[in-house]
XYZ file of C-alpha atoms in Angstrom:
679
model
C 0.000 0.000 0.000
C 1.434 3.340 -1.091
C 1.430 6.125 1.480
C 0.669 9.639 0.356
C 2.353 12.436 2.202
C -0.006 15.014 3.695
C -0.492 18.038 1.471
C 1.136 21.197 2.796
C -1.299 24.021 3.478
C -1.606 26.833 0.961
C 0.164 30.180 1.460
C -1.405 32.854 3.621
C -2.592 36.096 2.021
C -3.595 39.252 3.902
C -6.468 41.325 2.515
C -7.053 44.905 3.722
C -9.847 47.326 2.866
C -9.582 50.927 4.018
C -13.058 52.437 3.880
C -14.427 55.803 4.877
C -15.494 54.542 8.323
C -13.927 51.117 8.904
C -10.706 49.367 7.952
C -11.219 45.613 7.445
C -8.653 42.832 7.456
C -9.011 39.208 6.418
C -6.491 36.384 6.463
C -7.018 33.999 3.564
C -5.389 30.628 2.973
C -4.933 30.011 -0.737
C -6.367 26.838 -2.231
C -3.989 23.911 -2.868
C -4.930 20.859 -4.900
C -8.337 19.616 -3.776
C -8.320 21.832 -0.674
C -10.384 24.975 -1.247
C -9.302 28.378 -0.047
C -10.769 29.587 3.233
C -11.049 32.608 5.511
C -8.793 31.982 8.494
C -9.715 35.121 10.452
C -11.276 38.565 9.974
C -11.413 41.820 11.970
C -12.397 45.499 11.825
C -11.057 48.769 13.195
C -12.084 52.386 12.728
C -10.403 54.153 9.805
C -8.190 56.910 11.212
C -7.902 59.522 8.461
C -5.333 61.635 10.290
C -2.990 58.603 10.471
C -4.175 55.674 8.378
C -1.566 53.353 9.917
C -3.501 53.380 13.207
C -6.653 51.901 11.687
C -4.694 49.448 9.532
C -2.639 48.211 12.472
C -5.768 47.857 14.603
C -7.512 45.595 12.070
C -4.444 43.556 11.060
C -3.215 43.044 14.628
C -6.623 41.691 15.604
C -6.729 39.300 12.674
C -3.204 38.047 13.422
C -4.086 37.562 17.074
C -7.238 35.630 16.172
C -5.438 33.397 13.657
C -2.375 32.893 15.896
C 0.030 32.800 12.950
C 3.560 34.057 12.480
C 3.342 37.338 10.500
C 6.367 36.209 8.489
C 4.218 33.390 7.049
C 2.155 35.906 5.031
C 3.265 35.783 1.396
C 1.092 38.515 -0.139
C -0.757 41.591 1.116
C -3.449 43.175 -1.031
C -5.540 46.240 -0.363
C -8.747 47.708 -1.685
C -9.877 51.157 -0.706
C -12.881 53.438 -0.995
C -10.842 56.514 -0.061
C -10.510 57.795 -3.641
C -14.189 57.127 -4.396
C -15.335 58.800 -1.190
C -13.074 61.804 -1.808
C -14.673 62.413 -5.225
C -18.213 61.864 -3.917
C -17.582 64.309 -1.070
C -15.655 66.770 -3.275
C -12.407 66.379 -1.352
C -8.775 66.306 -2.442
C -5.640 68.389 -2.487
C -5.392 71.787 -4.185
C -3.730 71.333 -7.583
C -2.846 73.460 -10.599
C -4.168 72.435 -14.025
C -1.932 73.184 -17.019
C -3.749 73.046 -20.373
C -1.600 73.188 -23.509
C -3.293 74.112 -26.775
C -6.703 74.609 -25.158
C -8.725 77.756 -24.490
C -10.824 78.833 -21.534
C -14.015 77.836 -23.391
C -12.919 74.196 -23.082
C -13.484 74.422 -19.314
C -17.232 74.435 -19.999
C -17.110 70.860 -21.352
C -17.484 67.603 -19.399
C -17.883 69.334 -16.028
C -14.274 70.492 -16.028
C -14.991 74.008 -14.707
C -17.118 72.624 -11.872
C -14.456 70.085 -10.929
C -11.738 72.741 -11.024
C -13.550 74.979 -8.547
C -11.174 77.596 -7.171
C -7.997 75.702 -8.094
C -5.669 77.588 -10.486
C -5.527 76.865 -14.233
C -2.935 77.997 -16.797
C -3.273 77.981 -20.592
C -0.131 77.577 -22.702
C 0.210 77.706 -26.514
C 1.095 74.368 -28.075
C -0.420 70.943 -28.611
C -0.721 68.726 -31.670
C -3.229 67.820 -34.358
C -4.952 64.456 -34.805
C -1.929 63.078 -36.660
C 0.596 64.206 -34.031
C 1.914 67.298 -35.875
C 3.034 69.964 -33.398
C 1.988 73.571 -32.934
C 4.574 75.922 -31.430
C 5.024 75.319 -27.706
C 5.445 78.259 -25.292
C 5.898 77.410 -21.604
C 7.143 80.854 -20.524
C 3.865 81.642 -18.719
C 4.043 78.373 -16.815
C 7.683 78.948 -15.927
C 6.908 82.407 -14.531
C 3.990 81.120 -12.435
C 5.753 78.120 -10.894
C 7.392 79.855 -7.873
C 4.044 81.131 -6.589
C 2.143 77.957 -7.460
C 4.705 75.724 -5.742
C 3.827 77.358 -2.420
C 0.055 76.981 -2.771
C -0.667 73.609 -4.420
C 0.056 69.948 -3.622
C 0.549 68.862 -7.239
C 0.031 69.557 -10.941
C -2.124 68.114 -13.732
C -0.946 68.570 -17.336
C -3.129 68.034 -20.405
C -2.078 68.878 -23.965
C -4.189 68.944 -27.117
C -4.051 65.513 -28.809
C -1.350 64.330 -26.382
C -2.563 60.776 -26.999
C -1.174 61.109 -30.535
C 2.040 62.883 -29.493
C 2.924 63.401 -25.805
C 5.999 65.592 -26.408
C 4.487 68.826 -25.056
C 3.094 67.142 -21.948
C 6.491 65.601 -21.290
C 8.207 68.994 -21.646
C 5.794 70.646 -19.198
C 6.004 67.713 -16.788
C 9.807 67.792 -16.736
C 9.874 71.575 -16.206
C 7.441 71.401 -13.280
C 9.292 68.536 -11.615
C 12.629 70.282 -11.999
C 11.427 73.608 -10.555
C 9.023 72.436 -7.824
C 9.671 68.779 -6.969
C 5.890 68.296 -6.673
C 3.916 65.370 -8.141
C 2.840 65.840 -11.777
C 0.204 63.837 -13.669
C 0.267 63.903 -17.480
C -2.963 62.995 -19.250
C -1.468 60.595 -21.790
C -0.250 58.404 -18.917
C -3.844 57.747 -17.844
C -5.767 57.300 -21.079
C -5.174 56.791 -24.795
C -8.677 58.011 -25.655
C -9.518 61.221 -27.470
C -11.575 63.934 -25.769
C -9.318 66.589 -24.295
C -11.563 68.152 -21.634
C -12.601 64.784 -20.186
C -8.988 63.632 -20.249
C -8.073 66.878 -18.441
C -10.815 66.184 -15.879
C -9.431 62.686 -15.239
C -5.911 64.086 -14.892
C -7.054 66.824 -12.494
C -8.821 64.327 -10.245
C -5.784 62.023 -10.320
C -3.496 64.848 -9.191
C -5.842 65.671 -6.306
C -5.821 62.087 -5.070
C -2.063 61.472 -5.159
C -1.302 62.701 -1.641
C -4.212 60.711 -0.188
C -3.271 57.398 -1.812
C 0.402 58.045 -1.131
C -0.362 58.370 2.580
C -2.414 55.158 2.488
C 0.310 53.134 0.767
C 3.051 54.584 2.988
C 1.025 53.819 6.111
C 0.404 50.245 4.987
C 4.000 49.586 3.936
C 5.303 51.049 7.189
C 2.978 48.883 9.243
C 3.857 45.699 7.334
C 7.558 46.382 7.862
C 7.076 46.954 11.594
C 5.188 43.639 11.882
C 7.879 41.718 9.993
C 5.524 41.009 7.086
C 7.990 40.965 4.184
C 5.831 40.454 1.111
C 4.624 42.349 -1.963
C 1.810 44.877 -1.435
C -0.892 45.027 -4.112
C -3.804 47.443 -4.619
C -7.139 46.690 -6.286
C -7.937 48.848 -9.306
C -11.405 50.006 -10.290
C -11.813 47.189 -12.816
C -11.075 44.540 -10.170
C -7.491 43.906 -11.305
C -4.529 43.981 -8.923
C -1.528 46.283 -9.368
C 1.564 46.911 -7.267
C 1.498 49.654 -4.653
C 4.078 51.671 -6.610
C 1.892 51.472 -9.712
C -1.152 52.691 -7.750
C 0.802 55.562 -6.188
C 1.437 57.080 -9.608
C -2.105 56.467 -10.925
C -4.445 56.810 -7.905
C -7.418 57.758 -10.118
C -7.443 54.117 -11.235
C -8.323 53.103 -7.675
C -11.692 54.845 -7.834
C -14.264 52.120 -7.301
C -11.436 49.898 -6.021
C -13.429 48.872 -2.970
C -16.617 48.150 -4.938
C -14.678 46.201 -7.565
C -13.115 44.067 -4.849
C -16.524 43.544 -3.266
C -17.864 42.122 -6.544
C -15.037 39.611 -6.659
C -15.784 38.749 -3.027
C -19.550 38.516 -3.630
C -19.129 36.070 -6.487
C -16.685 34.005 -4.440
C -18.905 33.836 -1.327
C -22.279 33.121 -2.948
C -21.475 31.282 -6.163
C -24.172 33.350 -7.887
C -23.426 34.087 -11.529
C -26.282 36.555 -12.076
C -27.089 39.085 -9.358
C -27.304 42.739 -8.451
C -24.622 43.510 -5.862
C -25.308 46.355 -3.434
C -22.526 47.275 -1.017
C -23.549 49.720 1.709
C -20.799 51.395 3.680
C -20.561 54.405 5.923
C -20.316 56.956 3.100
C -21.638 55.353 -0.077
C -23.769 52.599 -1.541
C -22.194 50.964 -4.587
C -24.432 48.991 -6.948
C -23.322 46.814 -9.861
C -24.504 43.852 -11.915
C -23.000 40.381 -12.210
C -23.607 38.665 -15.552
C -22.490 35.053 -16.045
C -20.103 35.360 -13.124
C -18.365 38.539 -14.261
C -18.999 42.185 -13.381
C -20.145 44.431 -16.182
C -17.457 46.961 -17.123
C -18.070 50.534 -18.219
C -15.817 51.092 -21.256
C -16.859 54.764 -21.421
C -15.291 55.414 -18.035
C -16.353 55.372 -14.412
C -18.770 58.029 -13.151
C -18.160 59.050 -9.537
C -19.348 62.131 -7.706
C -21.111 63.346 -10.857
C -17.918 63.282 -12.963
C -17.504 61.006 -15.994
C -13.845 60.016 -16.018
C -11.775 58.116 -18.576
C -10.985 55.350 -16.099
C -12.225 51.954 -17.293
C -13.806 50.357 -14.280
C -16.624 48.157 -13.119
C -19.962 49.545 -14.325
C -20.696 50.595 -10.775
C -23.071 53.311 -9.736
C -22.010 55.045 -6.548
C -24.564 56.897 -4.443
C -23.966 59.120 -1.430
C -26.015 56.852 0.843
C -24.687 54.966 3.851
C -24.844 54.468 7.573
C -23.033 57.758 8.180
C -25.044 59.833 5.691
C -26.170 63.281 6.735
C -29.755 63.308 8.026
C -31.699 66.432 7.074
C -35.298 67.565 6.680
C -36.981 68.731 3.504
C -37.257 72.511 3.789
C -40.517 74.414 3.426
C -42.815 71.361 3.421
C -45.885 70.923 5.573
C -44.891 67.328 6.243
C -41.128 67.321 5.572
C -39.479 64.176 4.259
C -36.301 62.821 5.773
C -33.382 63.418 3.406
C -30.229 61.302 3.514
C -26.776 62.166 2.101
C -24.938 62.608 -0.092
C -22.487 64.062 2.423
C -20.966 61.860 5.102
C -20.998 63.173 8.658
C -19.015 61.996 11.632
C -21.774 60.266 13.654
C -22.487 61.889 17.009
C -22.118 58.526 18.737
C -18.640 58.069 17.236
C -17.592 61.674 17.900
C -18.571 61.280 21.544
C -16.758 57.951 21.826
C -13.609 59.527 20.392
C -13.714 62.899 22.132
C -15.391 62.167 25.457
C -17.971 64.352 27.173
C -17.364 67.485 25.065
C -20.030 66.429 22.551
C -22.566 65.222 25.125
C -22.321 68.410 27.214
C -23.028 70.644 24.214
C -25.988 68.502 23.093
C -27.482 68.766 26.584
C -26.990 72.550 26.488
C -28.864 72.780 23.194
C -31.704 70.620 24.541
C -32.156 72.985 27.485
C -32.892 75.860 25.095
C -36.640 76.631 24.886
C -36.707 76.392 21.078
C -34.839 74.236 18.542
C -31.909 75.901 16.776
C -30.981 75.652 13.117
C -27.477 74.391 13.936
C -28.414 72.069 16.800
C -26.546 68.781 16.881
C -23.807 69.903 14.479
C -20.086 70.154 15.279
C -16.846 70.886 13.420
C -13.530 69.166 14.112
C -10.220 69.014 12.279
C -9.502 65.823 10.346
C -5.879 65.846 11.485
C -4.296 65.792 8.021
C -0.774 67.268 7.662
C -0.651 71.074 7.796
C 0.941 71.285 4.333
C -2.395 70.184 2.852
C -3.917 73.435 4.174
C -1.834 75.458 1.701
C -3.648 78.107 -0.322
C -6.450 78.956 2.130
C -8.098 82.331 1.709
C -7.991 84.689 4.727
C -11.602 83.817 5.783
C -10.858 80.109 5.395
C -7.613 80.372 7.367
C -9.346 82.313 10.174
C -12.144 79.754 10.497
C -9.726 76.831 10.244
C -7.662 78.347 13.061
C -10.777 78.485 15.261
C -11.503 74.783 14.734
C -9.432 72.378 16.778
C -9.008 68.698 17.558
C -12.054 68.733 19.856
C -15.514 69.048 18.231
C -16.828 72.615 18.404
C -20.615 73.218 18.110
C -21.542 75.145 14.989
C -23.868 77.466 16.904
C -20.768 78.720 18.765
C -18.434 78.639 15.750
C -20.463 80.352 13.014
C -21.494 83.959 13.457
C -22.778 84.668 9.932
C -24.430 82.877 7.018
C -21.351 83.530 4.859
C -19.282 81.375 7.181
C -21.411 78.354 6.222
C -19.950 78.473 2.712
C -16.451 78.945 4.138
C -16.896 75.890 6.352
C -18.153 73.857 3.381
C -14.975 74.690 1.488
C -12.841 73.467 4.397
C -14.838 70.231 4.431
C -14.372 69.876 0.654
C -10.611 70.262 1.099
C -10.638 67.359 3.567
C -9.435 69.595 6.395
C -12.554 69.519 8.585
C -15.205 66.958 9.521
C -18.793 67.904 10.309
C -20.275 65.777 13.089
C -24.030 65.306 13.206
C -26.928 62.870 13.371
C -26.778 59.878 11.018
C -28.583 56.540 10.468
C -25.810 54.919 12.528
C -26.927 57.097 15.452
C -30.557 56.078 14.855
C -29.522 52.406 14.987
C -27.800 53.023 18.341
C -30.930 54.656 19.786
C -33.048 51.664 18.736
C -30.584 49.119 20.113
C -29.682 47.717 16.695
C -26.094 48.902 16.891
C -24.031 49.250 20.052
C -20.380 49.797 19.211
C -20.374 53.575 19.861
C -21.883 55.977 22.429
C -25.657 55.575 22.816
C -26.187 58.664 25.020
C -25.045 61.209 22.442
C -27.006 59.407 19.717
C -30.205 59.697 21.789
C -29.581 63.370 22.552
C -29.121 64.041 18.830
C -32.376 62.216 18.054
C -34.232 64.261 20.692
C -32.938 67.483 19.140
C -34.201 66.375 15.731
C -37.568 65.101 16.999
C -38.493 68.478 18.489
C -37.975 70.367 15.231
C -41.144 71.793 13.690
C -42.940 70.913 10.480
C -44.808 73.380 8.262
C -47.769 73.353 10.666
C -45.618 74.188 13.674
C -45.883 70.667 15.140
C -42.971 68.518 16.328
C -41.863 66.269 13.453
C -41.927 63.131 15.630
C -43.596 62.225 18.937
C -40.365 60.780 20.345
C -36.716 60.224 19.589
C -37.425 56.524 18.986
C -40.187 57.289 16.479
C -37.890 59.651 14.585
C -35.133 57.013 14.472
C -37.557 54.427 13.053
C -38.412 56.885 10.280
C -34.714 57.392 9.517
C -34.022 53.663 9.133
C -37.167 53.121 7.042
C -36.032 55.987 4.806
C -32.607 54.379 4.386
C -34.090 51.021 3.370
C -36.507 52.708 0.971
C -33.763 54.840 -0.572
C -31.595 51.716 -0.890
C -34.360 50.092 -2.961
C -34.522 53.183 -5.158
C -30.781 53.242 -5.933
C -30.836 49.510 -6.768
C -33.807 50.014 -9.106
C -32.146 53.081 -10.623
C -29.115 50.948 -11.464
C -31.271 48.195 -12.950
C -33.232 50.641 -15.131
C -30.003 52.308 -16.281
C -28.483 48.931 -17.222
C -31.629 48.350 -19.304
C -30.886 51.517 -21.262
C -33.348 53.833 -19.508
C -32.807 57.050 -17.589
C -32.501 55.347 -14.212
C -33.102 58.362 -11.961
C -36.054 59.673 -13.983
C -37.650 56.228 -14.213
C -37.435 55.604 -10.474
C -38.876 59.056 -9.777
C -41.899 58.351 -12.001
C -45.167 58.232 -10.063
C -46.031 54.754 -11.362
C -42.742 53.249 -10.180
C -43.069 54.977 -6.806
C -46.583 53.565 -6.484
C -45.372 50.078 -7.388
C -42.563 50.179 -4.803
C -44.977 51.423 -2.143
C -47.464 48.654 -3.085
C -50.244 51.260 -3.002
C -52.790 49.189 -4.894
C -55.792 50.862 -6.391
C -58.071 49.695 -9.180
C -54.921 49.335 -11.279
C -52.364 47.148 -9.541
C -48.709 47.768 -10.266
C -45.562 45.894 -9.262
C -41.853 46.097 -10.021
C -39.358 43.263 -9.607
C -35.747 42.445 -10.449
C -34.983 39.424 -12.637
C -32.175 38.293 -10.329
C -31.437 38.276 -6.585
C -29.592 41.006 -4.718
C -26.352 40.259 -2.869
C -26.152 42.614 0.094
C -22.669 43.513 1.311
C -21.302 45.697 4.084
C -21.246 45.472 7.858
C -24.690 47.073 8.137
C -26.334 45.157 5.250
C -28.113 42.816 7.652
C -29.685 45.812 9.399
C -30.573 48.093 6.513
C -31.514 45.410 3.959
C -33.774 43.353 6.232
C -36.889 44.882 4.677
C -35.521 45.220 1.146
C -36.810 42.056 -0.577
C -40.524 43.066 -0.705
C -39.576 46.400 -2.297
C -37.561 44.727 -5.075
C -39.626 41.609 -5.761
C -36.687 39.190 -5.410
C -34.487 37.558 -2.795
C -31.796 39.444 -0.900
C -28.792 37.258 -0.024
C -26.407 38.426 2.698
C -23.307 36.170 2.901
C -21.688 35.218 6.194
C -18.597 37.312 5.443
C -20.525 40.225 3.902
C -18.811 42.568 6.345
C -15.349 41.927 4.826
C -16.224 41.272 1.173
C -13.879 44.014 -0.043
C -10.886 42.708 1.898
C -11.629 39.162 0.749
C -11.981 40.220 -2.883
C -8.608 41.956 -2.650
C -6.722 38.668 -2.313
C -8.375 36.510 -4.982
C -7.882 38.686 -8.080
C -5.324 38.865 -10.880
C -2.914 41.484 -12.145
C -4.154 42.924 -15.430
C -2.702 45.851 -17.396
C -3.017 47.074 -20.957
C -1.285 49.249 -23.539
C -2.642 50.864 -26.694
C -1.277 52.043 -30.020
C -2.983 54.012 -32.776
C -2.115 53.978 -36.473
C -3.472 56.803 -38.627
C -2.903 57.857 -42.251
C -2.070 61.592 -42.365
C -1.295 61.339 -46.092
C -1.803 58.667 -48.705
C 0.776 55.919 -48.265
C 1.943 57.200 -44.851
C 1.002 55.108 -41.783
C 1.769 56.916 -38.511
C 2.218 54.880 -35.309
C 1.569 56.511 -31.892
C 2.216 54.536 -28.699
C 2.805 55.530 -25.050
C 5.642 58.072 -24.591
C 7.113 57.315 -28.026
C 7.443 59.989 -30.679
C 5.207 59.164 -33.674
C 6.831 56.922 -36.306
C 5.922 56.787 -39.991
C 5.846 53.687 -42.201
C 5.221 53.302 -45.910
C 3.398 50.002 -45.505
C 0.230 49.217 -43.500
C 1.281 45.662 -42.625
C 4.666 46.816 -41.348
C 3.065 49.571 -39.253
C 0.674 47.020 -37.721
C 3.478 44.560 -37.022
C 5.699 47.230 -35.460
C 2.792 48.557 -33.439
C 1.961 45.110 -32.076
C 5.604 44.425 -31.222
C 5.893 47.763 -29.447
C 2.772 47.408 -27.286
C 3.716 43.831 -26.411
C 6.990 45.178 -25.051
C 5.247 48.061 -23.262
C 2.595 45.863 -21.647
C 5.173 43.274 -20.577
C 7.118 46.039 -18.834
C 3.936 47.360 -17.222
C 2.960 43.871 -16.038
C 6.301 43.532 -14.249
C 5.822 46.961 -12.666
C 2.250 46.044 -11.719
C 3.419 42.974 -9.824
C 3.330 39.766 -11.902
C 6.111 37.624 -13.349
C 3.770 35.193 -15.137
C 1.753 37.412 -17.453
C 0.036 36.082 -20.542
C -0.299 38.691 -23.307
C -3.136 38.983 -25.804
C -3.357 41.590 -28.565
C -6.590 42.763 -30.157
C -6.678 44.651 -33.473
C -9.459 46.970 -34.608
C -8.702 48.102 -38.158
C -11.137 50.649 -39.646
C -11.415 50.686 -43.445
C -13.875 51.759 -46.115
C -14.496 50.926 -49.762
C -14.293 53.899 -52.142
C -14.968 53.233 -55.825
C -14.165 49.593 -55.270
C -10.852 50.311 -53.557
C -10.065 49.479 -49.906
C -9.144 52.632 -47.996
C -7.360 52.510 -44.619
C -8.807 54.901 -42.012
C -7.143 54.007 -38.706
C -6.223 51.048 -36.522
C -6.336 50.596 -32.761
C -4.176 47.933 -31.144
C -4.708 46.884 -27.513
C -2.362 44.522 -25.670
C -3.557 43.030 -22.365
C -1.288 41.210 -19.918
C -2.712 39.216 -16.996
C -1.352 36.868 -14.349
C -1.347 36.080 -10.649
C 0.655 38.468 -8.465
C 4.123 37.459 -7.393
C 4.339 36.313 -3.784
C 7.143 36.195 -1.262
C 9.314 33.088 -1.297
C-alpha cells in the first residue's frame, strides 16, 4: 500500500480594505490541490484619516491575534480602498494646478471640467498637436513664470495637452519643467488614457493629481505597518476594474483606484455566494455601490467610471455610486408641511462616534442645546479638524484660514463657531478640502438609539435624536412624537432609498434614464405597493447580494420592495478585503495607427514619438511588437512575473470606388497573471 504524504497548506494572504469609516482585514489561505481556499480570520477597526496606519494596524493586529500565525508566514498583502471614491463623492482632495496646452478657456465648460476645477488655479499655454501628431509651437514661458508662486500653494500639478494621446511631447516637456522647478507630483494625461476627448482627459488628470497625496499616505502607512510587523511580502492594490496592481503602480495612478473597494466587493460577492447573475449592493458608511454580475463577471463601463457626478476616462466596473450609507447626513426637507427625511450625499461623523472619540465634550453641548426653549438651526452639528498634515492646508483664503484656526481637535458646536451665514460656505470649502469633519446625526446614530447597533456611544445618539424630533414641520408641530419614532423613520427611509438606488441601477443597465424612471409616479406607487383599481408591481430578474457590515440591518426589509431575494453572505462585512486577495494582475497598452497622407502610416504609442511607415502591414506589425513590449514592462511593474499577453486589433477601413481605404487602426495589448508572492 502506497502512502501519500499530507499536502502542505496553501500560502497565507492578507487582505485589507480601508473604507471611509472602517478598515477591514481578512487572512485567507490560498487553495492547494483539492483543498479549497478559506477565511482563516477577519477583523475590523475604525479608519483613522489623520494617520491611516492606526486603523490598519488595529484591524491587522486583531486578525493576526485571532489566527495565531507568524506574521512572516504571510506571502502577499493586497488592499482595496474606498478613499478615492469617497473623496470624489464628497468633493475632497488636495489643491492642484491644471496646465492646459493648446486649449482655451471655453474648453473648461465641457465635461464638467470648470465645476471640478472649482477655485484651483488653471494655466493655458500655446502648443499641442493635431490628430496626426503634428506639433503647434510650444510656449511654456507663462508656466515657468507662475511656478514659484504655485509651488507654495498647491500639492501637485495636472498637465493636459491637445491631442497628447497622438504625441505626448508637449506634456512631457511641461512635466519635466514642473518637476525640476518644484519637486511636486505631476500627472500627465497621456499616462492615464489613450482616448480622445481633451476636456474629459483633463478632468481625469485633475482628479488624479488631487488624489495622489491621499493614496500616497495610504500606501506609505500600509508599507510602514507591514515592515514593523515583519511582514515581508509584496503589497498590491485593487484597481477600479477589479485587477490587482503593485502599490508603486497605484501611487502614480491613484485615479485608477476609484471604485477599487466596490470592484473588490464584486469579486468577493461572487466568491462567497457562487451566484453568476445578481445585483450587488454594497452599503458602507459613506456610499452605496451597486453593480450587476452577468455570467459570473462584473459588467465593465468602457466609457469610463462616473463618480461624484464626474464622468472620467478610467475603465472600471460599471458601478453606480450613491452618497447613501450608515453615516449619511440626516436632514429635513425645507418648506414642506410634512417634511421628508433626506439622507446624504455628504458623510458626517456620527455623534455617537464623535462622543466615543472625544469624550464628554459632545454630550455636554448637546445637553446645552436641549435645554434651550426652542430648537436651533445648527443644533446637533459640530466641526472638528480631520488631522491631516498642515501642508495640505496650503492656499487657504484669509476667511478660510481664520475659520480653520478656530476649529481644533475637539468638536466645536456650529452654533458657537459660526457667526454669519457667509461662514457656512467657508466651512463647506474646508470640508471639501478634507481639512474639517462635520459631526451630526446619522442613520448609525438612529440604529444606536433603537438598540440595533451598540459599538459607539448611545447617550449622544439619543440626545441628537431628541434634538431632531423636536424640530417643527410646516404646521408648527414637532416632526416626531419621540426620539425613537424619529429614528424608526430614519431607518425606514434608508431602506426605501436603498431600494430606489438599486432600481435606478437596474433601469439604467436596461438603457433607460434610471433616476427619472425611479422618480416616475407609477414606479413609486409600485414600490410602495399602493394598490388601487390598477395594480402595479416592479421586480428584479435576479437576486440582490447585500454587502457591508450594516447590510443585515438596513436590507432586512428590502426584498418586498424589489420583488426578489436578498442574499447576505456570512462574510458580507469583509467582502472588499476578501476580494482583494483573490484577483489577478491585469494591465493594458494601446497604439494608434493613422494615415495623415496617402501611403503614410503613422504609429503613436505611449511616450514614443510618432513613427511613420510606408506600408500598413509593417506599421501594424511594429505597433503590435511595441505594445507587447510596453505591456510586458507594465505587467512587471504592476506585480506579476507570469503574465500572458493577448493583442486585439481593430482596423477601420472603407471601400471607395471599389478600392479598400485605410482609415485608422487601434491595437490593444492586455497582460494578466497572478501576483508574485514572497518566497
